[in-house]
Short mmCIF file of C-alpha atoms in Angstrom, two decimals:
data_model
loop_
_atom_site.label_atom_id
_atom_site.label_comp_id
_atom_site.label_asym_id
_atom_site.label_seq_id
_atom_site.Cartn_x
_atom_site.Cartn_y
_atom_site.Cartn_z
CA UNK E 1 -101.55 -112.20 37.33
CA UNK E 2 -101.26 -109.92 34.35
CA UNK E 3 -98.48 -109.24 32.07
CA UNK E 4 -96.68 -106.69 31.84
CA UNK E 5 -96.93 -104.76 28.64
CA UNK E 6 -93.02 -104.62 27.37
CA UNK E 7 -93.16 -107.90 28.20
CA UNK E 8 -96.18 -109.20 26.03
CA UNK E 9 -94.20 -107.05 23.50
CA UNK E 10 -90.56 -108.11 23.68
CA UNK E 11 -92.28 -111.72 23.64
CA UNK E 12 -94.65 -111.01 20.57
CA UNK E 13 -91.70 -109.13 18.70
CA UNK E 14 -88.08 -110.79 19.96
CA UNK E 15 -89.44 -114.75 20.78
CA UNK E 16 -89.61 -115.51 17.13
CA UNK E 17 -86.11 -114.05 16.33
CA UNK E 18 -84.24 -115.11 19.20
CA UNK E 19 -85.77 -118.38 18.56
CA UNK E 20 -83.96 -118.96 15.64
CA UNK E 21 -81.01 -118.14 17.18
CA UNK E 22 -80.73 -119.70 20.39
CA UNK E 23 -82.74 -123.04 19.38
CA UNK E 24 -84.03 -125.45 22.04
CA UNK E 25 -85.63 -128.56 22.49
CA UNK E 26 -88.57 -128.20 25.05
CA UNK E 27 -89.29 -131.56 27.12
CA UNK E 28 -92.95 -131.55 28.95
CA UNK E 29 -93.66 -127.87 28.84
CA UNK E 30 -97.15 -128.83 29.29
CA UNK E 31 -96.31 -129.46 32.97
CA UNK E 32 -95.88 -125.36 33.41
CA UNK E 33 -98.65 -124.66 35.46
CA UNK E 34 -101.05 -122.19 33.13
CA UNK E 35 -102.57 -120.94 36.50
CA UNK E 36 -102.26 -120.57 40.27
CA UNK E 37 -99.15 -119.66 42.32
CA UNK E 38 -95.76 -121.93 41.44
CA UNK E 39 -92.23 -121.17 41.77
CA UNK E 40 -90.53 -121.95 39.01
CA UNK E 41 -86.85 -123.56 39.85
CA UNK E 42 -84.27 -123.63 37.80
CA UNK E 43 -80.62 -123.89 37.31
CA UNK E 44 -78.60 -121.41 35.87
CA UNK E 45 -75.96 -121.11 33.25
CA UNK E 46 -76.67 -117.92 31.20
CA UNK E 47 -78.52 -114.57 31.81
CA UNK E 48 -80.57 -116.00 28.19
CA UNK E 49 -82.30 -118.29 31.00
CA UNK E 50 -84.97 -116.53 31.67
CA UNK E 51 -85.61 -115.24 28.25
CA UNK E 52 -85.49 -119.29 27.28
CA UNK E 53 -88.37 -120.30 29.56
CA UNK E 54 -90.34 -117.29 28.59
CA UNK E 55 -90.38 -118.93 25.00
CA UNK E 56 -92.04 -122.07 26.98
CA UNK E 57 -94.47 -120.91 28.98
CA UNK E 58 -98.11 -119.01 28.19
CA UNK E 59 -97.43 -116.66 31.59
CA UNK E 60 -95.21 -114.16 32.32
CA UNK E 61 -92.61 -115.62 34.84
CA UNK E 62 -91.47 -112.86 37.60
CA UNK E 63 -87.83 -113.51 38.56
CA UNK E 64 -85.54 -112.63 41.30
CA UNK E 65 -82.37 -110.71 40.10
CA UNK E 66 -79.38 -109.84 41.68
CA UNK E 67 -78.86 -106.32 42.77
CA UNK E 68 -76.23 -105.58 40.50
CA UNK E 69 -78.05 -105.97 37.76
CA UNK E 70 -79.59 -102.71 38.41
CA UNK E 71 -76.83 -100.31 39.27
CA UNK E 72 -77.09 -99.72 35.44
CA UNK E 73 -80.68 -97.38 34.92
CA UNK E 74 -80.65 -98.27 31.82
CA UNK E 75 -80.53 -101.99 32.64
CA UNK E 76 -82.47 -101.48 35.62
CA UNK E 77 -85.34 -100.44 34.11
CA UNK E 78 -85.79 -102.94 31.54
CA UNK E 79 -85.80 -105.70 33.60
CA UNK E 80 -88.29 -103.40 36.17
CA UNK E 81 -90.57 -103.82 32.90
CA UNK E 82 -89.76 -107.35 32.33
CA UNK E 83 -91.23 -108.06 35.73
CA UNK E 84 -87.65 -108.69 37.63
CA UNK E 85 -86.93 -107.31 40.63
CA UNK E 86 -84.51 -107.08 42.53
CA UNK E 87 -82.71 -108.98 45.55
CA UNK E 88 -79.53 -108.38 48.28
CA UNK E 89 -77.91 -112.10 47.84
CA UNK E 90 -76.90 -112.98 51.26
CA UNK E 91 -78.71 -110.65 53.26
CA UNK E 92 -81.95 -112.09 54.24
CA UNK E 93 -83.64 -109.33 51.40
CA UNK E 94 -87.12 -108.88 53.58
CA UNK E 95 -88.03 -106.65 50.11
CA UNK E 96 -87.43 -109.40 47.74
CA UNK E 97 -89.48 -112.21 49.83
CA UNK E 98 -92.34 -109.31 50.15
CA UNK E 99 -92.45 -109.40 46.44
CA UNK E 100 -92.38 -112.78 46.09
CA UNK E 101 -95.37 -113.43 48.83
CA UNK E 102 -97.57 -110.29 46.70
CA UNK E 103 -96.82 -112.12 43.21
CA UNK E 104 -97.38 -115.78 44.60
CA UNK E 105 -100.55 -114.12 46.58
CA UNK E 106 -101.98 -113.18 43.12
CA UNK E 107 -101.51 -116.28 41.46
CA UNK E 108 -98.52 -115.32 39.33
CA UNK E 109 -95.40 -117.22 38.76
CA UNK E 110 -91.77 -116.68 40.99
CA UNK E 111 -89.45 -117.67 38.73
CA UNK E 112 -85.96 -118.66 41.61
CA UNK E 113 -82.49 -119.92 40.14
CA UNK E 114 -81.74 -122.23 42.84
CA UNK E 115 -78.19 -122.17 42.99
CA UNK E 116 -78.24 -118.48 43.43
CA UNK E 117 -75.52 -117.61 40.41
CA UNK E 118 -74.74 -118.62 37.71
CA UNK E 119 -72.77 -122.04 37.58
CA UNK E 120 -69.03 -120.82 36.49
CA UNK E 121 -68.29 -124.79 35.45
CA UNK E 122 -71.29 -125.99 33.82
CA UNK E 123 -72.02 -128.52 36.89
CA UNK E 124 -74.59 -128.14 39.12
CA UNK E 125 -73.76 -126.03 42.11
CA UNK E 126 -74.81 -126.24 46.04
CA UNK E 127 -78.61 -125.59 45.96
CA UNK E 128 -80.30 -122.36 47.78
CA UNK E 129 -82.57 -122.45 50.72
CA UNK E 130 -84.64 -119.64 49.40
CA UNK E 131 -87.07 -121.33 47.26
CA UNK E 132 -88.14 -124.01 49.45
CA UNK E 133 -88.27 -121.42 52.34
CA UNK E 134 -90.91 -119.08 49.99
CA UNK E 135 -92.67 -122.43 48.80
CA UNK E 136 -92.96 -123.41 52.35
CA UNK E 137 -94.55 -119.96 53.59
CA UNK E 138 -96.93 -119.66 51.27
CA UNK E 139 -97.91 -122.97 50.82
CA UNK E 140 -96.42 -122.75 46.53
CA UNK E 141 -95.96 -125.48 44.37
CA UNK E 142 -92.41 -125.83 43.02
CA UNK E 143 -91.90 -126.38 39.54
CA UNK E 144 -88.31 -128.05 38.85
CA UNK E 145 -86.33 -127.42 35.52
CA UNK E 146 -83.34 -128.04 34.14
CA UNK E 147 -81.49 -126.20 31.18
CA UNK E 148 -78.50 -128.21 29.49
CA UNK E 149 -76.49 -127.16 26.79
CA UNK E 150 -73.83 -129.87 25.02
CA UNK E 151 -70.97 -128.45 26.72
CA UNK E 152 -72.26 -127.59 30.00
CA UNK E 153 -71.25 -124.16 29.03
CA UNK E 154 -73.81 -121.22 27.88
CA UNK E 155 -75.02 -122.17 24.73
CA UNK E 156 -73.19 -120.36 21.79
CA UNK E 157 -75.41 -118.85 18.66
CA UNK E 158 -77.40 -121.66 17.06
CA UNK E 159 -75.95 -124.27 18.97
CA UNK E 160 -79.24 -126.68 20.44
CA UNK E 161 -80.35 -126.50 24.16
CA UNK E 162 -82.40 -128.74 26.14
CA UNK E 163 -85.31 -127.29 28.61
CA UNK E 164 -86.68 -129.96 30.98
CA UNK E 165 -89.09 -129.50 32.90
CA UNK E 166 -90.24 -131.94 35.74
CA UNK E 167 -93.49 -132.88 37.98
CA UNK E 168 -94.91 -130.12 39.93
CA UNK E 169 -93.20 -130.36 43.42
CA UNK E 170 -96.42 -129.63 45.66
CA UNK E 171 -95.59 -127.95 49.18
CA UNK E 172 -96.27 -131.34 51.46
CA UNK E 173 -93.70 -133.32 49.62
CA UNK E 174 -91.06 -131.07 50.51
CA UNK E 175 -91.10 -132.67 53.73
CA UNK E 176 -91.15 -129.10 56.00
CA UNK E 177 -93.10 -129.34 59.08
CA UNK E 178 -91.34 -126.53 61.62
CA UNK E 179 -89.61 -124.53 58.76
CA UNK E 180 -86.32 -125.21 60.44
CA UNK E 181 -82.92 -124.46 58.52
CA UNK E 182 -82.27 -128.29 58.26
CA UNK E 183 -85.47 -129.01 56.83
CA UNK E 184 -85.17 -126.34 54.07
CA UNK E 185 -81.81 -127.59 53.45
CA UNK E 186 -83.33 -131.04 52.95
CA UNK E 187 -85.69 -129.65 50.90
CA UNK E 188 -83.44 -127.83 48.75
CA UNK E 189 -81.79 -131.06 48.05
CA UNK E 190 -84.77 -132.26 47.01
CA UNK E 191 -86.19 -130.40 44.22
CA UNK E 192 -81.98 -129.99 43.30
CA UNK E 193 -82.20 -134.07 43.00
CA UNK E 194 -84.90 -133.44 40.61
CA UNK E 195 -83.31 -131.15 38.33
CA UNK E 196 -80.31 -133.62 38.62
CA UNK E 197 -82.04 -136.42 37.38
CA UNK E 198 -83.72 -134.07 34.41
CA UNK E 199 -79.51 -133.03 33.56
CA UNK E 200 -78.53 -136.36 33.50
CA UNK E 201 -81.17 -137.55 31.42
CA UNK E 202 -80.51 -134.65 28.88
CA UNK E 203 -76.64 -135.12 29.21
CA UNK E 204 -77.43 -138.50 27.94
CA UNK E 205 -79.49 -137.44 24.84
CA UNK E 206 -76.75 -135.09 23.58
CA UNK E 207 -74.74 -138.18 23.51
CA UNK E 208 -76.92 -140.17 21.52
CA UNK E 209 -77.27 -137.28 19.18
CA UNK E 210 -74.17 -136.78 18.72
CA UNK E 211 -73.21 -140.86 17.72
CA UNK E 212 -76.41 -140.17 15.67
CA UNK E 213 -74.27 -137.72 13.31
#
């Protein structure tokens, strides 16, 4: 799937700047898919998320946003050419899952924060149904990630991040069979164990680099 032009240039022009600024460490960004359908699955601390895994990956990744994001035009229509869209939380958004199945249908990337919101803590919140419910319809790989900061808290100017990113979650190991609500809720917890494991790992690292100091 193509990339959208503002994107290609905000990427080109802002990704070396906002580098700088918001440094991170990447682990296994090789394992983003460079083709083919894949949701991407992450957690979600910051609205720099997205902008942070654009920085990893060679493809444009096309993310559900909430609906408030674009009562502001102005807003609105820069993430419209950033390749967002936009999605009802909590209402079964038949438009949002229609985008998803055209972008996963063309081979392009869903990018899904699987908690739904942002975490208001730092921890990990109750994981989504939504992803695994796409993944399972259309037959997508899931790509877990994790993003962890020192504090658990978004990342402040020039403080370090971590970006994990896990094995490809292919669509028979999520274990759905009748796409019943239990199974996608077992399934959620799956791919959330993953990203869980990737956070504690990380978690672990800051420590060490910090009695490094």
């Amino acid at each position: 799937m193509k990339k959208t032009p503002f994107y290609v240039f905000s990427i080109s022009v802002g990704g070396p700047i906002y580098s700088l600024i918001y440094p991170h460490i990447a682990n296994h960004a090789e394992r983003i898919p460079k083709h083919g359908k894949v949701i991407v699955c992450c957690n979600h601390l910051s609205l720099k998320d997205p902008i942070m895994l654009a920085l990893d990956a060679k493809r444009q990744i096309f993310y559900m946003a909430k609906s408030e994001l674009f009562k502001n035009k102005f807003v609105g229509t820069i993430l419209r050419w950033l390749g967002a869209f936009s999605v009802d939380r909590g209402s079964g958004d038949t438009s949002a899952l229609d985008r998803c199945g055209e972008i996963l249908q063309q081979d392009g990337a869903v990018g899904i924060f699987i908690e739904g919101t942002r975490s208001v803590n730092g921890k990990l919140g109750k994981p989504k149904s939504g992803a695994v419910m796409i993944a399972y319809q259309h037959q997508a790989p899931i790509l877990p990630v994790c993003i962890t900061t020192k504090t658990g808290k978004p990342a402040k100017a020039f403080e370090k991040i971590i970006i994990s990113y896990g094995e490809v979650i292919e669509p028979h190991e999520l274990g759905i069979t009748e796409g019943t609500g239990s199974e996608f809720r077992k399934a959620s917890r799956i791919v959330m164990d993953r990203i869980a494991e990737m956070r504690q790992r990380d978690e672990q690292t800051f420590l060490e680099m910090q009695r490094g100091k």
